[in-house]
PDB file of C-alpha atoms in Angstrom:
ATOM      1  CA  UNK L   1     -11.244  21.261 -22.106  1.00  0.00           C
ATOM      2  CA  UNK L   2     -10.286  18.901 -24.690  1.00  0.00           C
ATOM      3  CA  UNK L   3     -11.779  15.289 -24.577  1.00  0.00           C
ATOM      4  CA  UNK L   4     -11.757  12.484 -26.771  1.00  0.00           C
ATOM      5  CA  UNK L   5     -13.589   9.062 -25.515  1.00  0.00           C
ATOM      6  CA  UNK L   6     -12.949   5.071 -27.240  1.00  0.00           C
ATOM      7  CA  UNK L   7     -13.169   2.032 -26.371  1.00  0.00           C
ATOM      8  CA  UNK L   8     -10.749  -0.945 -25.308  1.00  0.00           C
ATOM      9  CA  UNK L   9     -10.981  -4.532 -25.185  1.00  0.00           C
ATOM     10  CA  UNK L  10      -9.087  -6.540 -22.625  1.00  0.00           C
ATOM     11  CA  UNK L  11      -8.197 -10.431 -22.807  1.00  0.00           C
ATOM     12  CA  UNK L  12     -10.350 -12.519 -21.127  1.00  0.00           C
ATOM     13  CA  UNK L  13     -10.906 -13.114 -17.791  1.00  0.00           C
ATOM     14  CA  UNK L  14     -10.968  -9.078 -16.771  1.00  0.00           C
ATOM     15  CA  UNK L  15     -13.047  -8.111 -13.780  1.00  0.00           C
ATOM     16  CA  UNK L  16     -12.646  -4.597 -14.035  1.00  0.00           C
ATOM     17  CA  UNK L  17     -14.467  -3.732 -10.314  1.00  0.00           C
ATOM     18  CA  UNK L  18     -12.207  -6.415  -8.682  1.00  0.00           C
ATOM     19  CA  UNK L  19      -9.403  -5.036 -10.207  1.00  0.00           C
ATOM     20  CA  UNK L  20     -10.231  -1.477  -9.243  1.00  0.00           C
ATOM     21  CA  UNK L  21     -11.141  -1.773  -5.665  1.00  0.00           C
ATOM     22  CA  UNK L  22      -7.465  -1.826  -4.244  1.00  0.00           C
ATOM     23  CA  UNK L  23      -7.900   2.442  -5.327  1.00  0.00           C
ATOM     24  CA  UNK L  24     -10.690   2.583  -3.665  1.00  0.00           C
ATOM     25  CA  UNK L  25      -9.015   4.512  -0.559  1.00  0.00           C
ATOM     26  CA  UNK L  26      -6.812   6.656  -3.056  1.00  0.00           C
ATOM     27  CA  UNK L  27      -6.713  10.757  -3.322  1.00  0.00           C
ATOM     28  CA  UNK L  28      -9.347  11.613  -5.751  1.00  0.00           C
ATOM     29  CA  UNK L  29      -7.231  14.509  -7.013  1.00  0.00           C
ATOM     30  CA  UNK L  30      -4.422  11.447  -7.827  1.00  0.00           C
ATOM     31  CA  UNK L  31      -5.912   8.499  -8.566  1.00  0.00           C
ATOM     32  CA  UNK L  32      -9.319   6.705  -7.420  1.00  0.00           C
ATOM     33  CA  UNK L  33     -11.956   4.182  -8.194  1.00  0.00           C
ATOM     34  CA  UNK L  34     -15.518   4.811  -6.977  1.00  0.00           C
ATOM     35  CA  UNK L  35     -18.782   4.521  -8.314  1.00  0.00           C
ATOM     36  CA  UNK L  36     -17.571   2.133 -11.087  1.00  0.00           C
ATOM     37  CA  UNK L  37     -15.216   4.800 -12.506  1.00  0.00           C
ATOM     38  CA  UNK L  38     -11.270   4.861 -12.228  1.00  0.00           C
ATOM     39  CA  UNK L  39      -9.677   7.562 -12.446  1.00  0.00           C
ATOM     40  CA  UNK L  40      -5.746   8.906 -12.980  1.00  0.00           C
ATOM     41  CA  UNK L  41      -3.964  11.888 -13.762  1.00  0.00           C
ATOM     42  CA  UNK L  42      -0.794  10.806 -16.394  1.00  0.00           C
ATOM     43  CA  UNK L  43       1.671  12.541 -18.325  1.00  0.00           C
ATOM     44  CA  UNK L  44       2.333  10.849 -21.836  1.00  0.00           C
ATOM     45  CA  UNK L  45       5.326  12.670 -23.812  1.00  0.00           C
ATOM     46  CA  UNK L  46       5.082  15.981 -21.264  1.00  0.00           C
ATOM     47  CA  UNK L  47       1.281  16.255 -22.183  1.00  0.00           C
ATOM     48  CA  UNK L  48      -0.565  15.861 -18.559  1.00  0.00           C
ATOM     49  CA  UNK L  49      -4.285  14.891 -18.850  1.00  0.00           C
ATOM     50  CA  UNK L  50      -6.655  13.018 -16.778  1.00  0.00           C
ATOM     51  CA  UNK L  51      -8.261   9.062 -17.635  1.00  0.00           C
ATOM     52  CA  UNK L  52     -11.882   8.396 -16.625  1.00  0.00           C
ATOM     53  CA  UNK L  53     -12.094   4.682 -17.378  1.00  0.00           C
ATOM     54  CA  UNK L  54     -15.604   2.073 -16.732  1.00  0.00           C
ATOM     55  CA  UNK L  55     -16.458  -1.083 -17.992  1.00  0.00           C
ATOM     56  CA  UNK L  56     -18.551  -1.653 -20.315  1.00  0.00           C
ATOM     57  CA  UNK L  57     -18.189  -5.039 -20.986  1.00  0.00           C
ATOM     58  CA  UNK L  58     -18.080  -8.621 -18.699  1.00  0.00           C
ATOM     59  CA  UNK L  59     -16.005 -10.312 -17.166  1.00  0.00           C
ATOM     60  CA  UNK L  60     -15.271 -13.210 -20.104  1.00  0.00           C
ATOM     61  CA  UNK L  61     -15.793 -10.190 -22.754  1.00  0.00           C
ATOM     62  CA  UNK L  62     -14.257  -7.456 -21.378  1.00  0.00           C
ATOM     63  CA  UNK L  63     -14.134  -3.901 -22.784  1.00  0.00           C
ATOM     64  CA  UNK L  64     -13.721  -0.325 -21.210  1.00  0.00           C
ATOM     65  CA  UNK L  65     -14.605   2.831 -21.977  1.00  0.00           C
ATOM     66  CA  UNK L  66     -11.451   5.478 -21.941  1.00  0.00           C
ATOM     67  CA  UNK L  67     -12.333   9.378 -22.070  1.00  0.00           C
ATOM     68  CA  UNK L  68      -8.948  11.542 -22.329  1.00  0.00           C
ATOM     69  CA  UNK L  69      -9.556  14.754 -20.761  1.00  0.00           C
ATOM     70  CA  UNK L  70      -6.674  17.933 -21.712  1.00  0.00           C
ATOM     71  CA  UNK L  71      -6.258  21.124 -21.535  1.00  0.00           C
ATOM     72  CA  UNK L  72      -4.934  21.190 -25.398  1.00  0.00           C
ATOM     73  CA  UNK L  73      -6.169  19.087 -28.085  1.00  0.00           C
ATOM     74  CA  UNK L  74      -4.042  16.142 -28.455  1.00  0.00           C
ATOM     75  CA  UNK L  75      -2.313  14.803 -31.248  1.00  0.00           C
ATOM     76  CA  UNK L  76      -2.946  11.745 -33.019  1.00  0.00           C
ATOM     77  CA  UNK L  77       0.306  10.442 -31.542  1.00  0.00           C
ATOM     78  CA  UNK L  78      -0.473  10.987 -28.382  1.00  0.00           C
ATOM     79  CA  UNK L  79      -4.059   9.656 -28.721  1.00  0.00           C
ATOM     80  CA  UNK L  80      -2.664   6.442 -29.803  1.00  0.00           C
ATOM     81  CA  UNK L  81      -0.287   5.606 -26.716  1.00  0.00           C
ATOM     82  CA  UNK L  82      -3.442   6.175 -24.676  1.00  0.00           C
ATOM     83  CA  UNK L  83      -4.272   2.529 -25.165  1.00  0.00           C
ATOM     84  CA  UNK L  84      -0.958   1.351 -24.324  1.00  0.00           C
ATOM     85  CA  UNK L  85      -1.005   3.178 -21.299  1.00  0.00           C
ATOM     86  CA  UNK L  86      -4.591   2.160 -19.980  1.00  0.00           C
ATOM     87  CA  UNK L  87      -3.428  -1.112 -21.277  1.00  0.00           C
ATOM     88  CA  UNK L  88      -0.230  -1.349 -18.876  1.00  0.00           C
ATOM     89  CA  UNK L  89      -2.010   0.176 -15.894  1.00  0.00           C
ATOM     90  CA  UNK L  90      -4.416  -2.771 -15.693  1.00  0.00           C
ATOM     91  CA  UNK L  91      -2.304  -5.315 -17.206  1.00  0.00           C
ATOM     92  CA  UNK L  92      -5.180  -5.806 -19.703  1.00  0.00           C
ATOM     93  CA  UNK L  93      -2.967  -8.144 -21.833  1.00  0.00           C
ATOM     94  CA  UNK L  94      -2.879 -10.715 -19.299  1.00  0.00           C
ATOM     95  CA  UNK L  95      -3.809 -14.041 -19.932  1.00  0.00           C
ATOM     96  CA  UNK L  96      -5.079 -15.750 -16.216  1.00  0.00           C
ATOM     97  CA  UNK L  97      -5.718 -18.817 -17.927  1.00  0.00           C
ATOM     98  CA  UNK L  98      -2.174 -19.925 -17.460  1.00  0.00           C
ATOM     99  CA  UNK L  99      -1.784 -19.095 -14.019  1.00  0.00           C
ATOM    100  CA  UNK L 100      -4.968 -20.944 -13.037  1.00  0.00           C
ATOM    101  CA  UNK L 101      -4.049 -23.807 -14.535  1.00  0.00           C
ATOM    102  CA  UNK L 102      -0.829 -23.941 -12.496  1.00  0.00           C
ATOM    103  CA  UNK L 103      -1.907 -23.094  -9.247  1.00  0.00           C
ATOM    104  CA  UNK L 104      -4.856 -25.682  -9.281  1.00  0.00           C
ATOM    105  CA  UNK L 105      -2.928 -28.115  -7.258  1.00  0.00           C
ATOM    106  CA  UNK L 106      -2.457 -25.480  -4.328  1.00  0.00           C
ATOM    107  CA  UNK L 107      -6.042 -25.943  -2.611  1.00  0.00           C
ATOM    108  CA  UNK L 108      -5.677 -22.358  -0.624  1.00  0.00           C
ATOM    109  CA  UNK L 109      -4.746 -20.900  -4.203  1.00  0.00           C
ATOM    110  CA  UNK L 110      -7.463 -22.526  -5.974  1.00  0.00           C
ATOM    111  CA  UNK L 111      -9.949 -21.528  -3.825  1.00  0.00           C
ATOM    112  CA  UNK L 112      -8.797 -17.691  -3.664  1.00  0.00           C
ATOM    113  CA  UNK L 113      -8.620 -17.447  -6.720  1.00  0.00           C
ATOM    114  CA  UNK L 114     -11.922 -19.600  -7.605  1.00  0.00           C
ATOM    115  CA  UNK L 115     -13.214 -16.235  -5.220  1.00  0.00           C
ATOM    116  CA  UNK L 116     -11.120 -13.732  -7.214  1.00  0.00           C
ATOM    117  CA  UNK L 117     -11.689 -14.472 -10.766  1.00  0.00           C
ATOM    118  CA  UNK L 118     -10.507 -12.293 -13.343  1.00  0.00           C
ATOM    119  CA  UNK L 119      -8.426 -10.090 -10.867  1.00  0.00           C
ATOM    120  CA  UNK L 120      -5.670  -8.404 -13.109  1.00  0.00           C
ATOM    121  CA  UNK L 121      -2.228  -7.078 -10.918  1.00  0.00           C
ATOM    122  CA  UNK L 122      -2.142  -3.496 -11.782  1.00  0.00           C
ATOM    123  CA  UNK L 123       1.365  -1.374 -12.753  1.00  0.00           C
ATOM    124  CA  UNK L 124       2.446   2.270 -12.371  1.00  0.00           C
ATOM    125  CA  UNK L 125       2.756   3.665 -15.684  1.00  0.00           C
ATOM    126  CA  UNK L 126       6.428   3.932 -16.068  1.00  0.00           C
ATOM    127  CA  UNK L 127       9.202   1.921 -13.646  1.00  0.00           C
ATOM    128  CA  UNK L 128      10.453   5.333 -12.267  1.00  0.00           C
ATOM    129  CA  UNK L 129       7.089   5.998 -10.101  1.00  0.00           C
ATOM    130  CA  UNK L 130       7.748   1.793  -9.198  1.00  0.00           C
ATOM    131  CA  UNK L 131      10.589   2.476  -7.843  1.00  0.00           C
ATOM    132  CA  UNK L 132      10.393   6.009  -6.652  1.00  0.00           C
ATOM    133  CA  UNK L 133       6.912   4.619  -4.594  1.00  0.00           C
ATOM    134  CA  UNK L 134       9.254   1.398  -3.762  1.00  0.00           C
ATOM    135  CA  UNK L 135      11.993   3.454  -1.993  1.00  0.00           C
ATOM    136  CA  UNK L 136       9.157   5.979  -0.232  1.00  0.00           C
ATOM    137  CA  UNK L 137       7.690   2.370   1.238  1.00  0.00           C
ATOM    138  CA  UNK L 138      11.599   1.485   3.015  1.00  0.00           C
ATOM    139  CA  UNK L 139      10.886   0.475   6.052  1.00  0.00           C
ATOM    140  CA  UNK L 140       7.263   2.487   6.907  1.00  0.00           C
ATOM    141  CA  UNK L 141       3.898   1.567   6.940  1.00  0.00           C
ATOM    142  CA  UNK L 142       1.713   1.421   3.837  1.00  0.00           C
ATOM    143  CA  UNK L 143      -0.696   4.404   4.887  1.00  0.00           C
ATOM    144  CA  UNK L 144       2.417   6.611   5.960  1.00  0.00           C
ATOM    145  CA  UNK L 145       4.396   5.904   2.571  1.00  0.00           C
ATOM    146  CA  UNK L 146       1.124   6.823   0.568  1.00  0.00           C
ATOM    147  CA  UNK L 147       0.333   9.821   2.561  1.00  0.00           C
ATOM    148  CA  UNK L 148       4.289  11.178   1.400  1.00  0.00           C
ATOM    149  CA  UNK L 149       3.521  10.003  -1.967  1.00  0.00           C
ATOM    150  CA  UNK L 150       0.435  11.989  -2.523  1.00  0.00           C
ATOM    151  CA  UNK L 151       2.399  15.045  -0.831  1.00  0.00           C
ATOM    152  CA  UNK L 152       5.418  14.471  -3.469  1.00  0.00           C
ATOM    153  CA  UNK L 153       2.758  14.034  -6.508  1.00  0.00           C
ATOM    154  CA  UNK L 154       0.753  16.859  -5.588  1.00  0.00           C
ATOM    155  CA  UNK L 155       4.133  19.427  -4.734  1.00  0.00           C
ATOM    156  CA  UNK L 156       6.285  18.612  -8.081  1.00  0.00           C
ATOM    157  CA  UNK L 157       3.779  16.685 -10.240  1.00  0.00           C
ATOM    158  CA  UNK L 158       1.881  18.392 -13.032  1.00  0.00           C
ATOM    159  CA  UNK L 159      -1.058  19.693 -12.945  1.00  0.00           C
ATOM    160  CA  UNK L 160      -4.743  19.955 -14.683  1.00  0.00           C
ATOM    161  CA  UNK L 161      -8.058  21.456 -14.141  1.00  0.00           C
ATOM    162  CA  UNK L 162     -11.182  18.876 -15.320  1.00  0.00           C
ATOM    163  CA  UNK L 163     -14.887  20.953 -14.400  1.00  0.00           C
ATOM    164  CA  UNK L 164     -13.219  22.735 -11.603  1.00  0.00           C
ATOM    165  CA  UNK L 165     -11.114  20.093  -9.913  1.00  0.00           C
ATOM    166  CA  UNK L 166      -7.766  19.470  -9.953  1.00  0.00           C
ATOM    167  CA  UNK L 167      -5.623  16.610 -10.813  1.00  0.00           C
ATOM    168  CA  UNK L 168      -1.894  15.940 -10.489  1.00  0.00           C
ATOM    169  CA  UNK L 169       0.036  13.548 -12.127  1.00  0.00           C
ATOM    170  CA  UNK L 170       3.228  11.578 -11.140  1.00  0.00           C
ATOM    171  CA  UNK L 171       6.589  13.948 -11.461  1.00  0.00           C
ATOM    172  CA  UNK L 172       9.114  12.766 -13.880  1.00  0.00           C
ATOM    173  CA  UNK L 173      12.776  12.423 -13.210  1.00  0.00           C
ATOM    174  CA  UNK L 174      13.164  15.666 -14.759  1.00  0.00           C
ATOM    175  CA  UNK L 175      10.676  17.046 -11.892  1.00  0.00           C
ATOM    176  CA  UNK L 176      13.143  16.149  -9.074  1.00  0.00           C
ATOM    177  CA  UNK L 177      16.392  16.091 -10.290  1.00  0.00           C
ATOM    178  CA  UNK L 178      17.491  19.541  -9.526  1.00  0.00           C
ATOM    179  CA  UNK L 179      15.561  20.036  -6.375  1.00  0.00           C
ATOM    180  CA  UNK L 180      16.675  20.986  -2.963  1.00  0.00           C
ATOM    181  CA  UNK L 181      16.670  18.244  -0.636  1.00  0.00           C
ATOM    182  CA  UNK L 182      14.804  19.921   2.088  1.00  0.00           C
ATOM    183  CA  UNK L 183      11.906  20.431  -0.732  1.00  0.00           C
ATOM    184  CA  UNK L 184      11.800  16.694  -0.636  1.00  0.00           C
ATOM    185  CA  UNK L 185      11.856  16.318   2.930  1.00  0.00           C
ATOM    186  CA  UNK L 186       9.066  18.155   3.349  1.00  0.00           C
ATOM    187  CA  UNK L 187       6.912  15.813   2.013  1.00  0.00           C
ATOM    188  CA  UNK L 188       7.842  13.965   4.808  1.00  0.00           C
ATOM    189  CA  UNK L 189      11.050  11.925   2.871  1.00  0.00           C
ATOM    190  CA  UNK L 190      13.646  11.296   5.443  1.00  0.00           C
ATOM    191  CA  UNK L 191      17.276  12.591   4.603  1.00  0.00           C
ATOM    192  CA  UNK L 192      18.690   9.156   3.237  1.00  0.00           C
ATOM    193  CA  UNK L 193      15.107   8.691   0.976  1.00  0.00           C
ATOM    194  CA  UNK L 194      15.040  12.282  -0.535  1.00  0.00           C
ATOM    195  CA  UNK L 195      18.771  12.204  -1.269  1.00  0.00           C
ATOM    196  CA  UNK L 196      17.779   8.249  -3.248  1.00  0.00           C
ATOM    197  CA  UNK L 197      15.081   9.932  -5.527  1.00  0.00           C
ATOM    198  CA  UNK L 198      17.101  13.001  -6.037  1.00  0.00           C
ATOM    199  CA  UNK L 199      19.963  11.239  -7.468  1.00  0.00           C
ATOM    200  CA  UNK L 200      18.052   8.377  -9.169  1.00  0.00           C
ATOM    201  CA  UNK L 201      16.530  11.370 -11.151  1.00  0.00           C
ATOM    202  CA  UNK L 202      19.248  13.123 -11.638  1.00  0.00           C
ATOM    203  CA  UNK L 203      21.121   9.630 -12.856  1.00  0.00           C
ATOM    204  CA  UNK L 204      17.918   8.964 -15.310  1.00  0.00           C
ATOM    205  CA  UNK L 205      18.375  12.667 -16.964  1.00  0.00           C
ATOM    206  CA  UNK L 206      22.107  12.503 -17.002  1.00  0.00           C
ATOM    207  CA  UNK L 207      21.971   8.976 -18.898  1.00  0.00           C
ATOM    208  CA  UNK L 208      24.182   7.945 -16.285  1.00  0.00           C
ATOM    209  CA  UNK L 209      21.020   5.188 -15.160  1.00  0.00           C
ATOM    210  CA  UNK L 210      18.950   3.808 -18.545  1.00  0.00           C
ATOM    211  CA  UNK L 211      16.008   1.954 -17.334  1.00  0.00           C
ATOM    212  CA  UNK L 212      14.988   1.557 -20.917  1.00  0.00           C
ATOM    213  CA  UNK L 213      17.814  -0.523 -21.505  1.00  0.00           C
ATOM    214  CA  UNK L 214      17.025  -2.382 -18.194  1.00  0.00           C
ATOM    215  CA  UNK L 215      13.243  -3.298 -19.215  1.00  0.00           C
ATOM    216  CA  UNK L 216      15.213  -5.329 -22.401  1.00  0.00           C
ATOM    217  CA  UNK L 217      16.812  -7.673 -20.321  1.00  0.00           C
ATOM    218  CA  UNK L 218      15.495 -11.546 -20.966  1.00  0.00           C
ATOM    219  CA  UNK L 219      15.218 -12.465 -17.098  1.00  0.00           C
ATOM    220  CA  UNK L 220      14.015 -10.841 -13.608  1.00  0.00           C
ATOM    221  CA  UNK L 221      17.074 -11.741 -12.091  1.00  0.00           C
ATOM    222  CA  UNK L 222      19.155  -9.468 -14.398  1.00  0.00           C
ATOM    223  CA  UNK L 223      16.771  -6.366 -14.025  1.00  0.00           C
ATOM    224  CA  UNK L 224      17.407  -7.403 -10.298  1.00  0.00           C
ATOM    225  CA  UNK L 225      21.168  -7.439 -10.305  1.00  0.00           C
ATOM    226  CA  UNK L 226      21.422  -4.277 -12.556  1.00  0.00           C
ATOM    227  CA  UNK L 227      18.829  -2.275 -10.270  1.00  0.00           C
ATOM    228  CA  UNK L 228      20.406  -3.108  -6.930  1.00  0.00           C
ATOM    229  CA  UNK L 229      23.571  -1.396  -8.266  1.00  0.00           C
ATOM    230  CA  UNK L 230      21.613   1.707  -8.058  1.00  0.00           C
ATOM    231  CA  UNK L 231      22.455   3.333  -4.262  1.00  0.00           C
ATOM    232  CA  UNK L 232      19.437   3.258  -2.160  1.00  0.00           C
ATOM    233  CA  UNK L 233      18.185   0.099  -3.736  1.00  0.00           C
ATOM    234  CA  UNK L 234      18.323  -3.014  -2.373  1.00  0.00           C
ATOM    235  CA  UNK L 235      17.092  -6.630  -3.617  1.00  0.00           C
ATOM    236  CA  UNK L 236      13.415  -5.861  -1.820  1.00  0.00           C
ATOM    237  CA  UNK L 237      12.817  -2.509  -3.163  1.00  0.00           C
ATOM    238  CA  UNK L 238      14.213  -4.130  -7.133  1.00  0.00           C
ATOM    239  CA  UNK L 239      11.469  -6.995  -6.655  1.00  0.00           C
ATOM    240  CA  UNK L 240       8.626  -4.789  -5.703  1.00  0.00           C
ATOM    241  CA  UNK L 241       9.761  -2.193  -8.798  1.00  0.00           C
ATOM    242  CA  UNK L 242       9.467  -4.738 -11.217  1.00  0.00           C
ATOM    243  CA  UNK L 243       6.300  -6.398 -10.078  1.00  0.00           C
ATOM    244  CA  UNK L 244       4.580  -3.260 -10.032  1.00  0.00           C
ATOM    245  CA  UNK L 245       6.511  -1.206 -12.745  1.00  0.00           C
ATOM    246  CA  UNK L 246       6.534  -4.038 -15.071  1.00  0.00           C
ATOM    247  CA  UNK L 247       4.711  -7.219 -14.385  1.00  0.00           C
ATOM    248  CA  UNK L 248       7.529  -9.080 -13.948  1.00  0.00           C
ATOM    249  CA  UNK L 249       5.050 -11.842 -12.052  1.00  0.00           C
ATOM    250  CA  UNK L 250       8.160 -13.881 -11.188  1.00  0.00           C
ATOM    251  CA  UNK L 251       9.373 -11.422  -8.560  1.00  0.00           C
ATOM    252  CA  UNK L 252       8.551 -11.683  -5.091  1.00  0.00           C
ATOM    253  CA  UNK L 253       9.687  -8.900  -2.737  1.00  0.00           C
ATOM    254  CA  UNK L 254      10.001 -11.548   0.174  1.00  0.00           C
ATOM    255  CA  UNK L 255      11.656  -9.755   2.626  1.00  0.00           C
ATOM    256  CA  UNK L 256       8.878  -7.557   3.301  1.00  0.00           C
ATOM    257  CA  UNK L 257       6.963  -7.441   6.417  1.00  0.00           C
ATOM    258  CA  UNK L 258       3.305  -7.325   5.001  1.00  0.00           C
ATOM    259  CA  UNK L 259       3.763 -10.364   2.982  1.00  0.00           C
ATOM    260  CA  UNK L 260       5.371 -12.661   5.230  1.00  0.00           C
ATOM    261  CA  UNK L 261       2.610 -11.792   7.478  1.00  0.00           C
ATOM    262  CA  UNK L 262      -0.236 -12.659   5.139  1.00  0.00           C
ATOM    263  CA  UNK L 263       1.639 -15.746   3.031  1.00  0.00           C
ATOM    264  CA  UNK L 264       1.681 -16.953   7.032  1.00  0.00           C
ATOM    265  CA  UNK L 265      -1.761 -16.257   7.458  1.00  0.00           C
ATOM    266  CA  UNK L 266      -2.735 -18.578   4.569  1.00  0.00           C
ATOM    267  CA  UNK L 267       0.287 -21.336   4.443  1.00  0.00           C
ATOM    268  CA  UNK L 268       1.240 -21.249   8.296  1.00  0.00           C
ATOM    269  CA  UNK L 269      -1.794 -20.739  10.941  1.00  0.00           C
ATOM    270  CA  UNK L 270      -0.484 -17.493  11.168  1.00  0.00           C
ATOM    271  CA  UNK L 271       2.635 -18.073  12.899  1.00  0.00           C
ATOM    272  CA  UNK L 272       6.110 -15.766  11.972  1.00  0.00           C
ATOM    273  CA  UNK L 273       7.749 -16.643   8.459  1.00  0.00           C
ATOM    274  CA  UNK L 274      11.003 -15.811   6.681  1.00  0.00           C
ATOM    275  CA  UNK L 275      12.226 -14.496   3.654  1.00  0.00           C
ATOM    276  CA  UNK L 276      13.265 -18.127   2.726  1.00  0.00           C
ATOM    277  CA  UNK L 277      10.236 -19.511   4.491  1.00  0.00           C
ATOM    278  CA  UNK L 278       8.306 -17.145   1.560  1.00  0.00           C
ATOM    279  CA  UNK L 279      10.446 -18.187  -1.148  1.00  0.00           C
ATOM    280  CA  UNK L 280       9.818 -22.057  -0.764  1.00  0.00           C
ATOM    281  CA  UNK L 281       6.217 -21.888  -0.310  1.00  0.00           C
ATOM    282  CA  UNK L 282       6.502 -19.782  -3.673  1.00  0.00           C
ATOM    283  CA  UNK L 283       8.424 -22.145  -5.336  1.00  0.00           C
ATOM    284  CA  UNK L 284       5.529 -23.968  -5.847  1.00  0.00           C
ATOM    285  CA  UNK L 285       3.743 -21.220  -7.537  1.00  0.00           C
ATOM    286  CA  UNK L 286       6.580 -20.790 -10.245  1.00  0.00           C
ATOM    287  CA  UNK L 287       6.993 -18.250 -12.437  1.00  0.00           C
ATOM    288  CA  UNK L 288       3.488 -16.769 -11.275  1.00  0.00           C
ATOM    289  CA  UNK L 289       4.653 -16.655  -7.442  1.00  0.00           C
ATOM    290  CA  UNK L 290       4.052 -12.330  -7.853  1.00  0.00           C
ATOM    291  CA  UNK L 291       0.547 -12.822  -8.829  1.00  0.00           C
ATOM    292  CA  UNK L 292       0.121 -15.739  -6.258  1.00  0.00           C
ATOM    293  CA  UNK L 293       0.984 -13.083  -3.850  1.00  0.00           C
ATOM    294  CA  UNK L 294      -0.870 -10.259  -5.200  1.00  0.00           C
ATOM    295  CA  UNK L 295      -3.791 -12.888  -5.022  1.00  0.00           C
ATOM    296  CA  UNK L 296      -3.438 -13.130  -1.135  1.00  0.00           C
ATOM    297  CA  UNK L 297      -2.451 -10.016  -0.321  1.00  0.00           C
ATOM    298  CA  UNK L 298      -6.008  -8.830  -1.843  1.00  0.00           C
ATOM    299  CA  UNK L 299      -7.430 -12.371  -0.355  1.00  0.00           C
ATOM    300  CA  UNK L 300      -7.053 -10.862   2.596  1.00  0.00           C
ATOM    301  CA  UNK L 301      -7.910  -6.984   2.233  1.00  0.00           C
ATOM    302  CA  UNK L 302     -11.371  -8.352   1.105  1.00  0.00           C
ATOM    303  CA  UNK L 303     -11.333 -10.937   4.650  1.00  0.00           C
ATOM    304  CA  UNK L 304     -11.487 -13.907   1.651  1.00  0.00           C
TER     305      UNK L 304
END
């Protein structure tokens, strides 16, 4: 077993355990957090290998400590997108600052996040597993969509041994594109949702879809348009892709369920809300109204 351990500094304010605990409940072979250690089985450039990440800093001088565990020995090459990946998944190059500053006049805001300082938004580590995870979560519950998520990691992802254990990492388009769709339904996928990822990956490989392209455009609402033109992709699924694919913090996926339902809990003494009921109380939260709900939706996970 190859391993190779640095370290990485983070911008100030990082609180590495708050930002850890929402993979607290994940699959251990996958992806978890416990004990102070995260940890997450990737794929950089078809090389699969497995993160252990802890702090090692504080909170206003933040640093963590990254050990790379492979099978082979890695090249240099590899080694040095490491920190760009560890540096994505935990958002480490966000400044708060900013957003604190312009949420200050929201008393619920200010006090949540006077309670969760230093909480960093985390992202998938490419926007195909955003949106592939997106269009799993259509119209199911949160547990359900994660347990056919860990089924379709742990079926078609790759795999790697670490001291006996096994870890899979997130399949690439190339994974699913030529797959039968009954292989995908058996992770639980219904018909509609296994035909979606199928031909999204089979778009991506083809060239036919460029989401490199995509992540170039200036503004969230033309990653928005250019997504939704992608069948089995609506506006809801496009907002949640690129808030969690690529900290776009200006999208709000409004129309879902879970949100309206906490935004409601906070804003509106808990009584039903809207889409556009969501998107005017976020108006006032500006271009941070993704955090601001990623700040409440965590608010209330940890009964703030």
């Amino acid at each position: 077993m190859y391993q190779s351990t640095f370290n990485i500094k983070a911008k100030a304010p990082f609180d590495f355990d708050l930002s850890s605990r929402i993979f607290s409940n994940g699959d251990k072979n996958i992806k978890k957090y416990a004990n102070n250690h995260f940890w997450q089985a990737i794929n950089i450039k078809q090389k699969p290998m497995i993160l252990y990440i802890e702090s090692v800093g504080e909170v206003e001088n933040p640093e963590l400590r990254v050990s790379v565990g492979s099978k082979d020995e890695l090249s240099q090459d590899i080694l040095n997108s490491v920190p760009q990946m560890v540096h994505k998944i935990f958002n480490l190059g966000l400044d708060l600052h900013p957003f604190y500053e312009a949420i200050k006049s929201d008393d619920t805001m200010a006090r949540i996040t006077g309670k969760l300082y230093g909480l960093k938004n985390p992202s998938t580590p490419t926007l195909f597993e955003a949106i592939t995870d997106s269009i799993i979560e259509q119209q199911i519950s949160l547990k359900a969509a994660h347990s056919i998520g860990n089924r379709l990691i742990k079926q078609f992802g790759s795999c790697i041994y670490s001291y006996g254990q096994k870890y899979y990492s997130y399949p690439s388009p190339e994974d699913l594109a030529h797959l039968d769709l009954e292989k995908l339904r058996k992770c639980g996928l219904s018909y509609r949702k296994a035909e979606y990822i199928r031909d999204l990956s089979l778009n991506i490989i083809n060239k036919e879809v460029d989401l490199k392209s995509l992540q170039k455009m200036s503004t969230t609402q033309e990653m928005i348009d250019e997504l939704t033109k992608i069948r089995g992709i609506g506006i809801w699924t496009a907002e949640l892709a690129l808030l969690r694919g690529l900290c776009r913090l200006d999208a709000i996926p409004a129309d879902d369920i879970g949100l309206q339902r906490v935004i409601a809990h906070f804003y509106h003494d808990d009584k039903k809300i809207s889409a556009e009921e969501v998107r005017e109380i976020a108006s006032s939260w500006g271009k941070w109204r993704g955090l601001a709900s990623y700040y409440l939706i965590v608010a209330e996970l940890m009964d703030i």
